[in-house]
């Protein structure tokens, strides 16, 4: 359920000739996927998503997998001190814009995720040694 992480961190632009554009639009056309995207403003496990969205757990797994193939949903890990770690998901984009151009359709999705991660690691005076 992992997507290409090279797309994380800045605007992601999908164009008409891009298969990812169809994948993103297909996911957005699904009411369950839209409900999931609305629910995951904070990281949630698939079980939590199923409960919050009132959908079957098996359906939640399928929809999360579908969304994870796009920049719309990102996967992380919820660490548990007992070692029972779980995958958790959150909205991968903060904004999406659809444009109709002379060249076709363009979907641009903005994300602040990488910038926030880099800021957390950019701590002057702290050494890993």
Short mmCIF file of N, CA, C and O in Angstrom, two decimals:
data_model
loop_
_atom_site.label_atom_id
_atom_site.label_comp_id
_atom_site.label_asym_id
_atom_site.label_seq_id
_atom_site.Cartn_x
_atom_site.Cartn_y
_atom_site.Cartn_z
N UNK A 1 0.81 -1.19 0.00
CA UNK A 1 0.00 0.00 0.00
C UNK A 1 0.86 1.26 0.00
O UNK A 1 0.42 2.28 0.45
N UNK A 2 2.07 1.19 -0.46
CA UNK A 2 2.91 2.36 -0.48
C UNK A 2 2.95 2.95 -1.87
O UNK A 2 2.96 2.25 -2.86
N UNK A 3 3.02 4.25 -1.93
CA UNK A 3 3.14 4.93 -3.21
C UNK A 3 4.55 5.47 -3.36
O UNK A 3 5.35 5.42 -2.45
N UNK A 4 4.83 5.99 -4.52
CA UNK A 4 6.13 6.53 -4.83
C UNK A 4 6.38 7.76 -3.97
O UNK A 4 5.75 8.79 -4.16
N UNK A 5 7.33 7.65 -3.02
CA UNK A 5 7.57 8.75 -2.10
C UNK A 5 8.33 9.91 -2.73
O UNK A 5 8.45 10.96 -2.13
N UNK A 6 8.82 9.74 -3.93
CA UNK A 6 9.51 10.85 -4.58
C UNK A 6 8.53 11.98 -4.90
O UNK A 6 8.94 13.10 -5.14
N UNK A 7 7.23 11.69 -4.88
CA UNK A 7 6.23 12.73 -5.17
C UNK A 7 5.85 13.51 -3.94
O UNK A 7 5.15 14.50 -4.02
N UNK A 8 6.28 13.09 -2.77
CA UNK A 8 5.89 13.74 -1.53
C UNK A 8 6.72 14.99 -1.33
O UNK A 8 7.91 15.00 -1.53
N UNK A 9 6.08 16.09 -0.90
CA UNK A 9 6.85 17.23 -0.46
C UNK A 9 6.66 18.51 -1.21
O UNK A 9 7.09 19.54 -0.79
N UNK A 10 6.06 18.53 -2.28
CA UNK A 10 5.83 19.76 -2.99
C UNK A 10 4.60 19.56 -3.83
O UNK A 10 3.92 18.55 -3.71
N UNK A 11 4.34 20.50 -4.70
CA UNK A 11 3.19 20.30 -5.57
C UNK A 11 3.40 19.07 -6.45
O UNK A 11 4.47 18.85 -6.98
N UNK A 12 2.40 18.25 -6.57
CA UNK A 12 2.41 17.11 -7.47
C UNK A 12 1.44 17.45 -8.58
O UNK A 12 0.28 17.75 -8.31
N UNK A 13 1.91 17.41 -9.81
CA UNK A 13 1.06 17.74 -10.93
C UNK A 13 0.86 16.50 -11.80
O UNK A 13 1.82 15.87 -12.21
N UNK A 14 -0.38 16.15 -12.02
CA UNK A 14 -0.73 15.03 -12.88
C UNK A 14 -1.41 15.61 -14.11
O UNK A 14 -2.27 16.49 -14.00
N UNK A 15 -1.04 15.13 -15.29
CA UNK A 15 -1.62 15.65 -16.52
C UNK A 15 -2.40 14.56 -17.24
O UNK A 15 -2.35 13.39 -16.87
N UNK A 16 -3.08 14.97 -18.30
CA UNK A 16 -3.99 14.07 -19.00
C UNK A 16 -3.31 12.79 -19.46
O UNK A 16 -3.92 11.73 -19.46
N UNK A 17 -2.04 12.84 -19.84
CA UNK A 17 -1.34 11.65 -20.33
C UNK A 17 -0.82 10.79 -19.18
O UNK A 17 -0.22 9.75 -19.41
N UNK A 18 -1.03 11.20 -17.94
CA UNK A 18 -0.50 10.53 -16.77
C UNK A 18 -1.53 9.55 -16.22
O UNK A 18 -2.64 9.93 -15.87
N UNK A 19 -1.17 8.26 -16.13
CA UNK A 19 -2.09 7.25 -15.58
C UNK A 19 -2.49 7.58 -14.15
O UNK A 19 -3.58 7.22 -13.70
N UNK A 20 -1.61 8.24 -13.40
CA UNK A 20 -1.92 8.61 -12.03
C UNK A 20 -3.10 9.58 -11.95
O UNK A 20 -3.80 9.62 -10.95
N UNK A 21 -3.30 10.36 -13.00
CA UNK A 21 -4.44 11.28 -13.03
C UNK A 21 -5.74 10.48 -12.97
O UNK A 21 -6.64 10.79 -12.19
N UNK A 22 -5.83 9.43 -13.78
CA UNK A 22 -7.03 8.59 -13.77
C UNK A 22 -7.22 7.93 -12.42
O UNK A 22 -8.34 7.86 -11.91
N UNK A 23 -6.13 7.46 -11.82
CA UNK A 23 -6.21 6.81 -10.51
C UNK A 23 -6.73 7.79 -9.46
O UNK A 23 -7.59 7.44 -8.65
N UNK A 24 -6.22 9.02 -9.47
CA UNK A 24 -6.66 10.03 -8.51
C UNK A 24 -8.12 10.40 -8.73
O UNK A 24 -8.90 10.47 -7.77
N UNK A 25 -8.52 10.62 -9.98
CA UNK A 25 -9.92 10.97 -10.25
C UNK A 25 -10.85 9.81 -9.92
O UNK A 25 -11.95 10.02 -9.42
N UNK A 26 -10.42 8.58 -10.20
CA UNK A 26 -11.25 7.42 -9.85
C UNK A 26 -11.47 7.36 -8.34
O UNK A 26 -12.58 7.11 -7.88
N UNK A 27 -10.41 7.60 -7.58
CA UNK A 27 -10.53 7.58 -6.11
C UNK A 27 -11.45 8.71 -5.65
O UNK A 27 -12.30 8.50 -4.78
N UNK A 28 -11.30 9.88 -6.23
CA UNK A 28 -12.14 11.02 -5.83
C UNK A 28 -13.61 10.84 -6.22
O UNK A 28 -14.49 11.44 -5.61
N UNK A 29 -13.86 10.01 -7.22
CA UNK A 29 -15.25 9.79 -7.63
C UNK A 29 -15.97 8.80 -6.71
O UNK A 29 -17.19 8.68 -6.78
N UNK A 30 -15.24 8.13 -5.84
CA UNK A 30 -15.80 7.13 -4.94
C UNK A 30 -16.25 7.80 -3.63
O UNK A 30 -15.43 8.40 -2.93
N UNK A 31 -17.53 7.71 -3.27
CA UNK A 31 -18.01 8.37 -2.05
C UNK A 31 -17.31 7.88 -0.78
O UNK A 31 -17.05 8.68 0.13
N UNK A 32 -16.98 6.59 -0.70
CA UNK A 32 -16.27 6.08 0.48
C UNK A 32 -14.88 6.68 0.58
O UNK A 32 -14.41 7.04 1.66
N UNK A 33 -14.19 6.81 -0.56
CA UNK A 33 -12.85 7.42 -0.56
C UNK A 33 -12.92 8.88 -0.12
O UNK A 33 -12.09 9.34 0.65
N UNK A 34 -13.93 9.60 -0.58
CA UNK A 34 -14.09 11.00 -0.17
C UNK A 34 -14.38 11.09 1.32
O UNK A 34 -13.87 11.96 2.02
N UNK A 35 -15.18 10.16 1.83
CA UNK A 35 -15.49 10.14 3.26
C UNK A 35 -14.21 9.87 4.07
O UNK A 35 -13.97 10.47 5.11
N UNK A 36 -13.38 8.95 3.57
CA UNK A 36 -12.10 8.65 4.24
C UNK A 36 -11.21 9.87 4.25
O UNK A 36 -10.62 10.23 5.28
N UNK A 37 -11.09 10.55 3.12
CA UNK A 37 -10.25 11.76 3.05
C UNK A 37 -10.73 12.83 4.01
O UNK A 37 -9.93 13.55 4.62
N UNK A 38 -12.05 12.95 4.18
CA UNK A 38 -12.59 13.93 5.12
C UNK A 38 -12.27 13.53 6.56
O UNK A 38 -12.07 14.40 7.41
N UNK A 39 -12.21 12.24 6.83
CA UNK A 39 -12.01 11.76 8.20
C UNK A 39 -10.56 11.82 8.67
O UNK A 39 -10.31 11.98 9.86
N UNK A 40 -9.62 11.71 7.77
CA UNK A 40 -8.22 11.54 8.18
C UNK A 40 -7.46 12.86 8.28
O UNK A 40 -6.31 12.97 7.87
N UNK A 41 -8.08 13.86 8.90
CA UNK A 41 -7.35 15.10 9.16
C UNK A 41 -6.29 14.87 10.23
O UNK A 41 -5.33 15.61 10.33
N UNK A 42 -6.46 13.83 11.02
CA UNK A 42 -5.45 13.34 11.97
C UNK A 42 -5.17 11.89 11.61
O UNK A 42 -6.06 11.19 11.12
N UNK A 43 -3.94 11.41 11.83
CA UNK A 43 -3.62 10.03 11.47
C UNK A 43 -4.56 9.02 12.13
O UNK A 43 -4.90 9.14 13.31
N UNK A 44 -4.99 8.04 11.33
CA UNK A 44 -5.91 7.00 11.80
C UNK A 44 -5.48 5.65 11.23
O UNK A 44 -4.97 5.58 10.12
N UNK A 45 -5.74 4.59 12.00
CA UNK A 45 -5.54 3.24 11.49
C UNK A 45 -6.73 2.88 10.61
O UNK A 45 -7.77 3.56 10.64
N UNK A 46 -6.59 1.80 9.87
CA UNK A 46 -7.69 1.37 9.01
C UNK A 46 -8.92 1.02 9.84
O UNK A 46 -10.05 1.32 9.44
N UNK A 47 -8.72 0.42 11.00
CA UNK A 47 -9.86 0.10 11.88
C UNK A 47 -10.58 1.36 12.33
O UNK A 47 -11.82 1.41 12.35
N UNK A 48 -9.81 2.37 12.69
CA UNK A 48 -10.40 3.64 13.12
C UNK A 48 -11.15 4.31 11.96
O UNK A 48 -12.22 4.89 12.15
N UNK A 49 -10.56 4.20 10.77
CA UNK A 49 -11.22 4.76 9.57
C UNK A 49 -12.55 4.07 9.34
O UNK A 49 -13.57 4.71 9.10
N UNK A 50 -12.54 2.72 9.42
CA UNK A 50 -13.78 1.96 9.21
C UNK A 50 -14.86 2.38 10.21
O UNK A 50 -16.01 2.59 9.84
N UNK A 51 -14.48 2.51 11.48
CA UNK A 51 -15.44 2.91 12.51
C UNK A 51 -15.95 4.33 12.28
O UNK A 51 -17.15 4.59 12.33
N UNK A 52 -15.02 5.26 12.01
CA UNK A 52 -15.38 6.66 11.85
C UNK A 52 -16.27 6.88 10.62
O UNK A 52 -17.18 7.70 10.64
N UNK A 53 -15.98 6.14 9.54
CA UNK A 53 -16.72 6.31 8.29
C UNK A 53 -17.91 5.38 8.17
O UNK A 53 -18.63 5.41 7.16
N UNK A 54 -18.10 4.52 9.17
CA UNK A 54 -19.20 3.57 9.18
C UNK A 54 -19.22 2.70 7.93
O UNK A 54 -20.24 2.57 7.25
N UNK A 55 -18.05 2.11 7.62
CA UNK A 55 -17.94 1.17 6.51
C UNK A 55 -17.29 -0.11 7.04
O UNK A 55 -16.62 -0.10 8.07
N UNK A 56 -17.50 -1.21 6.32
CA UNK A 56 -16.93 -2.49 6.72
C UNK A 56 -15.40 -2.41 6.69
O UNK A 56 -14.82 -1.69 5.86
N UNK A 57 -14.77 -3.13 7.58
CA UNK A 57 -13.30 -3.12 7.65
C UNK A 57 -12.68 -3.57 6.34
O UNK A 57 -11.70 -2.97 5.87
N UNK A 58 -13.24 -4.59 5.71
CA UNK A 58 -12.69 -5.06 4.43
C UNK A 58 -12.80 -3.97 3.36
O UNK A 58 -11.89 -3.79 2.55
N UNK A 59 -13.90 -3.23 3.38
CA UNK A 59 -14.07 -2.12 2.44
C UNK A 59 -13.06 -1.02 2.74
O UNK A 59 -12.44 -0.46 1.82
N UNK A 60 -12.85 -0.72 4.01
CA UNK A 60 -11.88 0.30 4.40
C UNK A 60 -10.48 -0.07 3.90
O UNK A 60 -9.76 0.79 3.39
N UNK A 61 -10.09 -1.33 4.06
CA UNK A 61 -8.78 -1.77 3.56
C UNK A 61 -8.66 -1.56 2.05
O UNK A 61 -7.64 -1.06 1.57
N UNK A 62 -9.69 -1.91 1.30
CA UNK A 62 -9.65 -1.73 -0.16
C UNK A 62 -9.57 -0.25 -0.54
O UNK A 62 -8.79 0.14 -1.42
N UNK A 63 -10.36 0.58 0.13
CA UNK A 63 -10.37 2.00 -0.20
C UNK A 63 -9.07 2.69 0.20
O UNK A 63 -8.55 3.54 -0.52
N UNK A 64 -8.51 2.30 1.34
CA UNK A 64 -7.23 2.86 1.78
C UNK A 64 -6.13 2.48 0.80
O UNK A 64 -5.28 3.30 0.44
N UNK A 65 -6.16 1.23 0.33
CA UNK A 65 -5.17 0.81 -0.66
C UNK A 65 -5.32 1.63 -1.94
O UNK A 65 -4.33 2.09 -2.51
N UNK A 66 -6.54 1.83 -2.36
CA UNK A 66 -6.81 2.62 -3.57
C UNK A 66 -6.30 4.05 -3.41
O UNK A 66 -5.64 4.59 -4.30
N UNK A 67 -6.59 4.67 -2.28
CA UNK A 67 -6.14 6.04 -2.04
C UNK A 67 -4.63 6.13 -1.87
O UNK A 67 -4.02 7.13 -2.24
N UNK A 68 -4.02 5.09 -1.33
CA UNK A 68 -2.57 5.09 -1.12
C UNK A 68 -1.78 5.04 -2.42
O UNK A 68 -0.58 5.33 -2.44
N UNK A 69 -2.44 4.68 -3.50
CA UNK A 69 -1.80 4.67 -4.81
C UNK A 69 -1.74 6.06 -5.42
O UNK A 69 -1.22 6.25 -6.51
N UNK A 70 -2.26 7.04 -4.71
CA UNK A 70 -2.28 8.43 -5.16
C UNK A 70 -1.59 9.29 -4.10
O UNK A 70 -1.37 8.83 -2.98
N UNK A 71 -1.30 10.53 -4.41
CA UNK A 71 -0.76 11.43 -3.38
C UNK A 71 -1.80 11.86 -2.35
O UNK A 71 -1.47 12.54 -1.39
N UNK A 72 -3.05 11.46 -2.51
CA UNK A 72 -4.13 11.91 -1.63
C UNK A 72 -4.02 11.39 -0.21
O UNK A 72 -4.47 12.04 0.73
N UNK A 73 -3.43 10.21 -0.02
CA UNK A 73 -3.35 9.58 1.30
C UNK A 73 -1.92 9.12 1.54
O UNK A 73 -1.31 8.52 0.66
N UNK A 74 -1.39 9.43 2.72
CA UNK A 74 -0.04 8.99 3.06
C UNK A 74 -0.08 7.98 4.18
O UNK A 74 -0.97 8.00 5.03
N UNK A 75 0.88 7.10 4.16
CA UNK A 75 0.98 6.03 5.15
C UNK A 75 2.11 6.32 6.12
O UNK A 75 3.19 6.74 5.72
N UNK A 76 1.85 6.11 7.38
CA UNK A 76 2.86 6.24 8.43
C UNK A 76 2.79 5.03 9.35
O UNK A 76 2.07 4.08 9.07
N UNK A 77 3.52 5.10 10.44
CA UNK A 77 3.52 4.00 11.40
C UNK A 77 3.18 4.56 12.77
O UNK A 77 3.76 5.56 13.20
N UNK A 78 2.24 3.92 13.44
CA UNK A 78 1.92 4.25 14.82
C UNK A 78 2.70 3.27 15.70
O UNK A 78 2.45 2.07 15.69
N UNK A 79 3.67 3.81 16.41
CA UNK A 79 4.52 2.97 17.26
C UNK A 79 3.82 2.70 18.58
O UNK A 79 3.23 3.58 19.17
N UNK A 80 3.91 1.46 19.02
CA UNK A 80 3.31 1.02 20.26
C UNK A 80 4.43 0.47 21.15
O UNK A 80 5.22 -0.35 20.68
N UNK A 81 4.54 0.90 22.40
CA UNK A 81 5.60 0.42 23.28
C UNK A 81 5.63 -1.10 23.42
O UNK A 81 6.67 -1.69 23.64
N UNK A 82 4.48 -1.75 23.24
CA UNK A 82 4.44 -3.22 23.36
C UNK A 82 4.94 -3.90 22.09
O UNK A 82 5.04 -5.12 22.05
N UNK A 83 5.26 -3.12 21.05
CA UNK A 83 5.77 -3.69 19.81
C UNK A 83 4.71 -3.99 18.78
O UNK A 83 4.99 -4.49 17.71
N UNK A 84 3.46 -3.69 19.11
CA UNK A 84 2.35 -3.95 18.19
C UNK A 84 2.11 -2.70 17.34
O UNK A 84 1.12 -1.99 17.52
N UNK A 85 3.04 -2.41 16.42
CA UNK A 85 2.96 -1.22 15.58
C UNK A 85 1.86 -1.39 14.53
O UNK A 85 1.57 -2.50 14.10
N UNK A 86 1.26 -0.29 14.13
CA UNK A 86 0.18 -0.34 13.15
C UNK A 86 0.39 0.74 12.11
O UNK A 86 0.93 1.81 12.39
N UNK A 87 -0.06 0.46 10.90
CA UNK A 87 -0.04 1.47 9.84
C UNK A 87 -1.14 2.48 10.15
O UNK A 87 -2.22 2.13 10.62
N UNK A 88 -0.81 3.75 9.93
CA UNK A 88 -1.82 4.80 10.09
C UNK A 88 -1.77 5.69 8.86
O UNK A 88 -0.74 5.81 8.20
N UNK A 89 -2.88 6.31 8.57
CA UNK A 89 -3.02 7.06 7.33
C UNK A 89 -3.51 8.47 7.63
O UNK A 89 -4.28 8.68 8.56
N UNK A 90 -3.04 9.40 6.81
CA UNK A 90 -3.51 10.78 6.92
C UNK A 90 -3.60 11.38 5.52
O UNK A 90 -3.03 10.85 4.56
N UNK A 91 -4.32 12.46 5.45
CA UNK A 91 -4.48 13.15 4.17
C UNK A 91 -3.10 13.58 3.68
O UNK A 91 -2.33 14.18 4.41
N UNK A 92 -2.80 13.27 2.44
CA UNK A 92 -1.48 13.57 1.89
C UNK A 92 -1.39 14.93 1.23
O UNK A 92 -0.30 15.39 0.90
N UNK A 93 -2.50 15.57 1.01
CA UNK A 93 -2.49 16.87 0.35
C UNK A 93 -3.29 17.87 1.16
O UNK A 93 -4.19 17.51 1.92
N UNK A 94 -2.93 19.13 1.00
CA UNK A 94 -3.65 20.20 1.67
C UNK A 94 -4.57 20.95 0.72
O UNK A 94 -5.49 21.63 1.15
N UNK A 95 -4.31 20.80 -0.59
CA UNK A 95 -5.09 21.52 -1.59
C UNK A 95 -4.98 20.79 -2.92
O UNK A 95 -3.94 20.19 -3.22
N UNK A 96 -6.03 20.83 -3.71
CA UNK A 96 -6.01 20.24 -5.05
C UNK A 96 -6.72 21.19 -6.00
O UNK A 96 -7.75 21.78 -5.66
N UNK A 97 -6.13 21.35 -7.18
CA UNK A 97 -6.68 22.24 -8.18
C UNK A 97 -6.79 21.51 -9.51
O UNK A 97 -5.82 20.87 -9.94
N UNK A 98 -7.94 21.58 -10.14
CA UNK A 98 -8.14 21.01 -11.47
C UNK A 98 -8.16 22.16 -12.46
O UNK A 98 -8.88 23.14 -12.27
N UNK A 99 -7.35 22.02 -13.51
CA UNK A 99 -7.31 23.04 -14.56
C UNK A 99 -7.57 22.39 -15.90
O UNK A 99 -7.08 21.30 -16.17
N UNK A 100 -8.34 23.08 -16.71
CA UNK A 100 -8.53 22.66 -18.09
C UNK A 100 -7.67 23.57 -18.95
O UNK A 100 -7.87 24.78 -18.98
N UNK A 101 -6.68 22.99 -19.62
CA UNK A 101 -5.74 23.76 -20.42
C UNK A 101 -5.83 23.34 -21.88
O UNK A 101 -6.51 22.35 -22.21
N UNK A 102 -5.13 24.05 -22.74
CA UNK A 102 -5.08 23.66 -24.16
C UNK A 102 -4.46 22.28 -24.32
O UNK A 102 -4.79 21.56 -25.25
N UNK A 103 -3.58 21.89 -23.38
CA UNK A 103 -2.92 20.59 -23.46
C UNK A 103 -3.76 19.47 -22.84
O UNK A 103 -3.42 18.30 -22.96
N UNK A 104 -4.85 19.80 -22.15
CA UNK A 104 -5.70 18.80 -21.53
C UNK A 104 -6.04 19.15 -20.10
O UNK A 104 -6.13 20.32 -19.74
N UNK A 105 -6.17 18.13 -19.27
CA UNK A 105 -6.53 18.30 -17.86
C UNK A 105 -5.28 18.24 -17.00
O UNK A 105 -4.40 17.40 -17.22
N UNK A 106 -5.22 19.12 -16.02
CA UNK A 106 -4.09 19.14 -15.09
C UNK A 106 -4.66 19.15 -13.67
O UNK A 106 -5.52 19.95 -13.34
N UNK A 107 -4.18 18.23 -12.84
CA UNK A 107 -4.55 18.16 -11.43
C UNK A 107 -3.29 18.42 -10.63
O UNK A 107 -2.32 17.68 -10.73
N UNK A 108 -3.29 19.50 -9.86
CA UNK A 108 -2.15 19.85 -9.02
C UNK A 108 -2.55 19.70 -7.57
O UNK A 108 -3.57 20.24 -7.15
N UNK A 109 -1.74 18.94 -6.83
CA UNK A 109 -2.02 18.69 -5.42
C UNK A 109 -0.87 19.22 -4.59
O UNK A 109 0.29 18.90 -4.86
N UNK A 110 -1.18 20.03 -3.61
CA UNK A 110 -0.18 20.64 -2.74
C UNK A 110 -0.07 19.87 -1.44
O UNK A 110 -1.07 19.42 -0.89
N UNK A 111 1.16 19.75 -0.94
CA UNK A 111 1.40 19.07 0.32
C UNK A 111 2.45 19.82 1.11
O UNK A 111 3.41 20.32 0.55
N UNK A 112 2.24 19.92 2.41
CA UNK A 112 3.23 20.55 3.29
C UNK A 112 4.03 19.51 4.05
O UNK A 112 4.89 19.85 4.84
N UNK A 113 3.77 18.23 3.80
CA UNK A 113 4.34 17.14 4.58
C UNK A 113 5.87 17.15 4.61
O UNK A 113 6.47 17.10 5.67
N UNK A 114 6.52 17.20 3.46
CA UNK A 114 7.97 17.12 3.43
C UNK A 114 8.60 18.34 4.08
O UNK A 114 9.56 18.23 4.83
N UNK A 115 8.04 19.52 3.83
CA UNK A 115 8.58 20.73 4.44
C UNK A 115 8.57 20.65 5.96
O UNK A 115 9.52 21.02 6.63
N UNK A 116 7.50 20.13 6.53
CA UNK A 116 7.40 19.98 7.98
C UNK A 116 8.41 18.96 8.48
O UNK A 116 9.04 19.15 9.52
N UNK A 117 8.59 17.87 7.74
CA UNK A 117 9.56 16.85 8.14
C UNK A 117 10.97 17.40 8.10
O UNK A 117 11.77 17.16 9.00
N UNK A 118 11.29 18.14 7.04
CA UNK A 118 12.63 18.71 6.93
C UNK A 118 12.88 19.73 8.03
O UNK A 118 13.97 19.80 8.58
N UNK A 119 11.88 20.52 8.36
CA UNK A 119 12.03 21.52 9.42
C UNK A 119 12.34 20.84 10.75
O UNK A 119 13.12 21.35 11.55
N UNK A 120 11.73 19.70 10.98
CA UNK A 120 11.96 18.98 12.23
C UNK A 120 13.39 18.47 12.33
O UNK A 120 13.94 18.34 13.42
N UNK A 121 14.01 18.19 11.20
CA UNK A 121 15.37 17.67 11.20
C UNK A 121 16.42 18.77 11.07
O UNK A 121 17.59 18.53 11.21
N UNK A 122 16.00 19.97 10.79
CA UNK A 122 16.93 21.08 10.61
C UNK A 122 17.07 21.82 11.95
O UNK A 122 16.55 22.90 12.14
N UNK A 123 17.81 21.20 12.88
CA UNK A 123 17.98 21.78 14.20
C UNK A 123 19.44 22.18 14.39
O UNK A 123 20.30 21.33 14.57
N UNK A 124 19.75 23.47 14.31
CA UNK A 124 21.13 23.92 14.45
C UNK A 124 21.70 23.55 15.81
O UNK A 124 21.01 23.61 16.83
N UNK A 125 22.95 23.16 15.81
CA UNK A 125 23.66 22.88 17.06
C UNK A 125 23.43 21.50 17.61
O UNK A 125 23.96 21.15 18.66
N UNK A 126 22.63 20.68 16.95
CA UNK A 126 22.37 19.33 17.41
C UNK A 126 23.10 18.37 16.50
O UNK A 126 23.01 18.45 15.30
N UNK A 127 23.85 17.46 17.11
CA UNK A 127 24.64 16.52 16.33
C UNK A 127 24.14 15.10 16.59
O UNK A 127 23.69 14.77 17.68
N UNK A 128 24.26 14.26 15.57
CA UNK A 128 23.87 12.87 15.71
C UNK A 128 25.00 12.04 16.30
O UNK A 128 24.86 10.86 16.52
N UNK A 129 26.14 12.65 16.55
CA UNK A 129 27.30 11.91 17.09
C UNK A 129 27.13 11.59 18.55
O UNK A 129 26.61 12.24 19.34
#
